Coordinates of C-alpha atoms in Angstrom, one line a residue:
M22 CA -76.2 -113.9 -112.3
S23 CA -78.5 -116.6 -113.6
A24 CA -80.1 -117.0 -110.1
E25 CA -80.6 -113.3 -109.8
T26 CA -83.7 -111.3 -110.9
E27 CA -84.1 -107.6 -111.4
R28 CA -86.9 -105.1 -110.8
R29 CA -87.2 -101.6 -112.0
I30 CA -87.9 -99.0 -109.3
T31 CA -88.1 -95.2 -109.0
A32 CA -85.4 -93.6 -106.9
V33 CA -83.9 -90.2 -106.1
V34 CA -80.4 -90.1 -107.6
L35 CA -77.6 -87.6 -106.9
E36 CA -75.0 -87.7 -109.6
R37 CA -72.4 -85.9 -107.5
P38 CA -72.2 -83.7 -104.4
G39 CA -73.7 -80.3 -105.2
A40 CA -75.6 -81.4 -108.2
R41 CA -79.4 -81.3 -108.6
A42 CA -81.0 -84.6 -107.5
S43 CA -83.2 -86.3 -110.0
V44 CA -86.0 -88.9 -109.9
E45 CA -85.0 -91.8 -112.1
E46 CA -86.0 -95.3 -113.0
V47 CA -83.2 -97.6 -111.8
I48 CA -82.6 -101.3 -111.6
L49 CA -82.6 -103.2 -108.3
T50 CA -81.1 -106.7 -108.2
T51 CA -82.5 -109.4 -105.9
P52 CA -80.8 -109.7 -102.5
G53 CA -77.5 -111.6 -102.3
P54 CA -76.3 -113.7 -99.3
G55 CA -77.0 -112.0 -96.0
Q56 CA -79.2 -109.4 -97.6
V57 CA -82.9 -108.6 -97.7
L58 CA -85.2 -106.6 -100.0
V59 CA -87.4 -104.1 -98.3
R60 CA -90.4 -102.4 -99.8
M61 CA -90.2 -98.8 -98.5
D62 CA -93.3 -97.4 -96.8
A63 CA -91.7 -94.2 -95.6
S64 CA -88.4 -92.3 -95.8
G65 CA -87.2 -89.2 -94.1
V66 CA -85.0 -86.5 -95.5
C67 CA -82.2 -85.9 -93.0
H68 CA -79.8 -82.9 -93.0
S69 CA -77.0 -85.4 -93.8
D70 CA -78.7 -86.0 -97.2
L71 CA -78.8 -82.2 -97.6
H72 CA -75.1 -81.9 -96.7
L73 CA -74.3 -84.2 -99.6
A74 CA -76.8 -82.6 -102.0
D75 CA -75.4 -79.2 -101.2
G76 CA -71.8 -80.2 -101.8
E77 CA -70.8 -79.8 -98.2
W78 CA -69.9 -83.5 -97.9
T79 CA -68.2 -85.8 -100.4
A80 CA -69.0 -89.0 -102.3
D81 CA -67.0 -90.8 -105.0
T82 CA -69.9 -92.1 -107.1
A83 CA -73.5 -91.4 -107.9
V84 CA -75.8 -92.4 -105.1
V85 CA -79.4 -93.1 -104.3
L86 CA -80.2 -90.7 -101.5
G87 CA -81.9 -91.4 -98.2
H88 CA -81.0 -93.2 -94.9
E89 CA -84.1 -92.9 -92.7
G90 CA -86.4 -95.6 -93.7
C91 CA -89.2 -98.0 -92.6
G92 CA -90.7 -100.7 -94.7
V93 CA -91.6 -104.4 -95.0
I94 CA -89.2 -107.2 -96.0
E95 CA -90.4 -108.9 -99.2
E96 CA -87.4 -111.1 -100.1
V97 CA -84.4 -112.6 -98.3
G98 CA -81.1 -113.7 -99.6
R99 CA -79.2 -116.9 -98.8
G100 CA -78.6 -117.5 -95.2
V101 CA -81.3 -115.1 -94.0
D102 CA -84.3 -116.4 -92.0
A103 CA -87.3 -116.6 -94.4
D104 CA -89.7 -115.9 -91.4
L105 CA -88.6 -112.3 -91.7
I106 CA -90.6 -111.9 -94.9
G107 CA -93.6 -109.7 -94.1
R108 CA -92.0 -108.1 -91.0
R109 CA -92.0 -104.3 -90.6
V110 CA -88.5 -103.0 -90.1
V111 CA -86.6 -99.8 -89.4
L112 CA -83.3 -99.5 -91.2
D113 CA -80.0 -98.9 -89.3
W114 CA -77.7 -96.8 -91.5
L115 CA -74.6 -97.5 -89.5
S116 CA -74.3 -101.2 -90.3
P117 CA -71.4 -101.8 -87.8
C118 CA -68.9 -104.5 -88.6
M119 CA -69.2 -106.1 -85.1
Q120 CA -65.6 -107.2 -85.3
C121 CA -63.5 -104.1 -84.6
A122 CA -62.4 -102.9 -81.1
A123 CA -65.3 -100.4 -80.9
C124 CA -67.9 -102.9 -81.8
I125 CA -66.5 -105.6 -79.5
S126 CA -66.4 -103.1 -76.6
G127 CA -70.1 -102.3 -77.1
Q128 CA -69.6 -99.0 -78.9
A129 CA -70.9 -99.9 -82.3
W130 CA -71.7 -96.3 -83.1
N131 CA -67.9 -95.7 -83.2
C132 CA -67.3 -98.4 -85.8
R133 CA -65.0 -97.2 -88.6
R134 CA -64.8 -100.4 -90.5
T135 CA -68.4 -100.2 -91.6
R136 CA -68.8 -100.0 -95.3
A137 CA -71.8 -97.8 -94.9
L138 CA -69.6 -94.7 -94.6
E139 CA -68.4 -95.6 -98.2
N140 CA -72.0 -95.8 -99.4
R141 CA -71.6 -99.6 -99.8
L142 CA -73.2 -102.8 -98.5
A143 CA -71.1 -104.9 -96.2
D144 CA -69.7 -106.9 -99.1
G145 CA -68.4 -103.7 -100.6
G146 CA -70.9 -103.6 -103.4
S147 CA -74.4 -102.4 -104.4
R148 CA -77.5 -104.0 -105.9
L149 CA -78.4 -100.8 -107.8
Q150 CA -77.6 -99.8 -111.3
R151 CA -78.8 -97.6 -114.2
G152 CA -80.3 -98.9 -117.4
D153 CA -76.9 -98.5 -119.1
G154 CA -75.3 -100.9 -116.6
S155 CA -73.4 -98.2 -114.5
T156 CA -73.5 -98.8 -110.8
L157 CA -75.3 -96.6 -108.3
M158 CA -74.4 -96.7 -104.6
P159 CA -76.9 -96.6 -101.8
Y160 CA -76.3 -93.6 -99.6
L161 CA -74.9 -94.8 -96.2
G162 CA -75.6 -98.4 -97.4
L163 CA -79.4 -97.8 -97.6
G164 CA -80.6 -95.4 -100.3
T165 CA -84.1 -95.2 -98.8
L166 CA -85.5 -92.5 -101.2
A167 CA -86.6 -95.4 -103.5
E168 CA -89.6 -97.7 -103.9
S169 CA -87.5 -100.6 -102.6
V170 CA -84.0 -101.2 -101.3
V171 CA -81.7 -104.2 -100.8
V172 CA -79.8 -103.9 -97.6
D173 CA -77.7 -106.1 -95.2
A174 CA -80.0 -108.2 -93.1
K175 CA -78.4 -106.9 -89.9
T176 CA -79.5 -103.4 -90.7
A177 CA -83.2 -104.3 -91.0
V178 CA -84.5 -104.2 -87.4
P179 CA -88.0 -105.6 -86.8
I180 CA -90.5 -103.4 -85.0
P181 CA -94.2 -104.0 -84.2
H182 CA -96.2 -103.9 -87.4
E183 CA -98.7 -101.4 -86.0
V184 CA -96.1 -98.7 -85.7
D185 CA -96.8 -95.9 -88.1
P186 CA -94.2 -96.2 -90.9
V187 CA -93.5 -92.4 -90.9
A188 CA -92.6 -92.6 -87.2
G189 CA -90.6 -95.7 -87.9
A190 CA -88.6 -94.0 -90.6
L191 CA -87.7 -91.2 -88.2
I192 CA -86.6 -93.7 -85.5
G193 CA -84.0 -94.8 -88.0
C194 CA -81.9 -91.6 -87.6
C195 CA -83.7 -88.4 -86.3
V196 CA -85.3 -89.8 -83.2
S197 CA -82.5 -92.1 -82.2
T198 CA -79.9 -89.4 -82.7
G199 CA -81.9 -86.9 -80.5
V200 CA -83.3 -89.1 -77.8
G201 CA -80.1 -91.1 -77.6
A202 CA -78.0 -88.0 -77.1
V203 CA -80.0 -87.4 -73.9
L204 CA -80.5 -90.9 -72.6
K205 CA -77.2 -92.5 -73.7
T206 CA -74.5 -90.0 -74.6
A207 CA -75.2 -87.5 -71.8
D208 CA -77.1 -89.8 -69.5
V209 CA -79.1 -86.8 -68.2
P210 CA -80.3 -87.5 -64.7
A211 CA -83.8 -86.6 -63.4
G212 CA -84.2 -83.0 -62.2
S213 CA -81.7 -81.6 -64.6
T214 CA -81.8 -78.3 -66.4
V215 CA -81.5 -78.7 -70.2
V216 CA -81.3 -76.2 -73.1
V217 CA -81.6 -77.2 -76.8
Y218 CA -80.3 -75.0 -79.7
G219 CA -82.1 -75.8 -82.9
L220 CA -85.6 -77.3 -83.2
G221 CA -85.5 -79.4 -86.3
G222 CA -86.4 -83.1 -86.0
V223 CA -83.3 -83.9 -84.0
G224 CA -83.7 -80.9 -81.7
L225 CA -87.4 -81.8 -81.0
S226 CA -86.3 -85.4 -80.3
I227 CA -83.7 -84.1 -77.8
I228 CA -86.6 -82.3 -76.0
M229 CA -88.6 -85.5 -75.9
G230 CA -85.6 -87.3 -74.6
A231 CA -85.2 -84.7 -71.9
V232 CA -88.8 -85.3 -70.9
L233 CA -88.2 -89.0 -70.7
A234 CA -85.1 -88.4 -68.6
G235 CA -87.1 -86.4 -66.1
A236 CA -85.5 -83.0 -66.7
T237 CA -87.4 -80.3 -64.9
T238 CA -86.4 -77.2 -66.9
I239 CA -86.2 -77.6 -70.7
V240 CA -85.4 -74.5 -72.6
A241 CA -85.8 -74.5 -76.4
V242 CA -83.9 -72.0 -78.6
D243 CA -84.7 -71.2 -82.3
R244 CA -85.2 -68.3 -84.6
H245 CA -88.8 -69.4 -85.6
L246 CA -91.8 -68.9 -83.3
A247 CA -93.6 -71.8 -85.0
K248 CA -90.8 -74.2 -84.0
L249 CA -90.9 -72.9 -80.4
A250 CA -94.6 -73.6 -80.3
I251 CA -94.0 -77.2 -81.4
A252 CA -91.2 -77.6 -78.9
S253 CA -93.7 -76.5 -76.1
S254 CA -96.2 -79.1 -77.3
V255 CA -93.6 -81.9 -76.8
G256 CA -92.3 -80.8 -73.5
A257 CA -90.2 -77.6 -73.5
T258 CA -90.9 -75.5 -70.5
A259 CA -89.6 -72.3 -71.9
G260 CA -88.7 -70.9 -75.3
I261 CA -86.2 -68.3 -76.5
V262 CA -86.2 -66.6 -79.9
A263 CA -82.6 -66.6 -81.0
E264 CA -81.2 -63.2 -81.7
D265 CA -77.5 -62.2 -81.7
P266 CA -75.3 -64.6 -79.8
E267 CA -74.7 -62.4 -76.8
R268 CA -78.3 -61.7 -76.1
T269 CA -79.3 -65.3 -76.7
V270 CA -76.7 -66.7 -74.3
Q271 CA -77.8 -64.1 -71.7
A272 CA -81.4 -65.1 -72.2
V273 CA -80.5 -68.8 -71.7
G274 CA -78.7 -67.9 -68.5
D275 CA -81.7 -66.0 -67.2
A276 CA -84.0 -68.9 -68.0
T277 CA -81.8 -71.5 -66.3
G278 CA -80.6 -69.6 -63.3
G279 CA -77.1 -69.0 -64.5
G280 CA -76.6 -71.8 -67.0
A281 CA -77.9 -75.3 -67.9
D282 CA -76.7 -78.6 -66.5
F283 CA -76.8 -79.8 -70.1
A284 CA -76.8 -77.8 -73.3
F285 CA -77.4 -79.6 -76.7
E286 CA -76.6 -78.2 -80.1
A287 CA -78.7 -79.7 -82.9
I288 CA -77.9 -77.6 -86.0
G289 CA -74.2 -77.9 -86.9
L290 CA -73.2 -74.3 -87.0
S291 CA -70.0 -72.9 -85.5
T292 CA -71.9 -69.9 -83.9
T293 CA -74.5 -72.1 -82.2
I294 CA -71.8 -74.6 -81.1
E295 CA -70.0 -71.8 -79.4
Q296 CA -73.2 -70.5 -77.8
T297 CA -74.0 -74.0 -76.5
I298 CA -70.6 -74.3 -74.7
R299 CA -71.2 -70.9 -73.1
S300 CA -74.7 -71.8 -72.0
V301 CA -73.8 -74.4 -69.3
R302 CA -73.2 -73.8 -65.7
A303 CA -69.9 -74.5 -63.9
G304 CA -69.5 -78.3 -64.0
G305 CA -72.0 -78.5 -66.8
T306 CA -71.9 -80.4 -70.1
A307 CA -72.3 -79.3 -73.7
V308 CA -73.4 -82.0 -76.1
L309 CA -72.7 -81.5 -79.8
V310 CA -75.2 -83.4 -81.9
G311 CA -75.6 -81.5 -85.2
M312 CA -73.3 -82.4 -88.0
T313 CA -71.4 -79.5 -89.6
P314 CA -70.2 -79.2 -93.2
L315 CA -66.7 -80.6 -93.6
G316 CA -63.9 -78.4 -92.3
V317 CA -66.1 -76.2 -90.0
R318 CA -64.4 -75.2 -86.8
A319 CA -65.7 -73.7 -83.6
S320 CA -63.8 -72.2 -80.6
F321 CA -64.1 -72.0 -76.9
D322 CA -62.3 -70.1 -74.1
G323 CA -59.6 -72.5 -72.9
F324 CA -59.3 -70.9 -69.5
D325 CA -63.1 -70.9 -69.0
L326 CA -63.3 -74.6 -69.9
V327 CA -60.8 -75.6 -67.3
D328 CA -61.7 -73.0 -64.7
R329 CA -65.4 -74.0 -64.7
S330 CA -64.7 -77.8 -65.2
L331 CA -66.9 -78.0 -68.3
R332 CA -67.4 -81.0 -70.5
I333 CA -67.9 -81.1 -74.2
L334 CA -69.3 -84.3 -75.6
G335 CA -69.7 -85.4 -79.3
S336 CA -72.7 -87.5 -79.9
N337 CA -72.7 -89.6 -83.1
Y338 CA -76.1 -91.1 -83.9
G339 CA -77.1 -90.9 -80.2
F340 CA -74.8 -93.8 -79.4
T341 CA -77.5 -96.0 -81.1
V342 CA -77.4 -99.8 -81.2
G343 CA -80.2 -100.4 -83.7
P344 CA -81.4 -103.9 -82.5
I345 CA -81.7 -102.7 -78.9
D346 CA -82.8 -99.1 -79.4
F347 CA -85.2 -99.1 -82.3
P348 CA -87.7 -101.4 -80.6
R349 CA -87.3 -99.4 -77.4
Y350 CA -88.1 -96.1 -79.1
A351 CA -90.9 -97.7 -81.2
G352 CA -92.6 -98.9 -78.0

């Protein structure tokens, strides 16, 4: 420990799932081998943070919340290129191991050996602690709701310095999840008809991804008129105020000429998942993007699924590969 230094920072701490988060002064230790210290310029609040804070997901220890972040590298640990100091970076919460079958086959988003899902750095530890010496873990290996973070160097992806840090933070999860669901998971071809259920950050990113893909009809569905107006401003060609499921599905059918080529669910509710599946045409594809609370189940008509040759795809993190996709989306 003699070569290590400590700094006191302010961070948002969650003692346990379902507890009230608090702002605390905590201790951050200088980066170890293969790690970097990043001064945070911006952090988003993703629904995944809320799932944990609301007690809908689990964690074994107290954590510093946050996993959407953009900042500047200020220190590097042993084995990390010192030229990275001063670079603006977006943080990749997945931190794939790059050794398992999924990673080797080019599907890093399916890595299950990543320590990030345990809220740990790649070495299994953390550089965070309270003043009493008790360890704090970084949520999804990042803990971006803090003044500074120490993360694995491979998760800090350089982007152009002129990129707005707020936009950069959203690229770290929200934008990549939504745009990637369109361009990578579903590979939506030009001329397609698309419907999007839920117009939070991910849903709006799906709409922008559909625009990039060249979709000609993009139908946005939400309960709030203000969100429908925002969706229109970023490329939606029609908006539907969500009512009861039957009327909503009928309205989607009317707006898409009998059903969409691709329907995306960006909320994580059983009722909207079921509506999404019902909203595609014969031969169409339903893409489930929103993360549900643990244990939530949704259903579909088995005969209908086979009879109409439907596809249901799960899209984790928009099939993101941070070093490739973050600079692409930032550009």
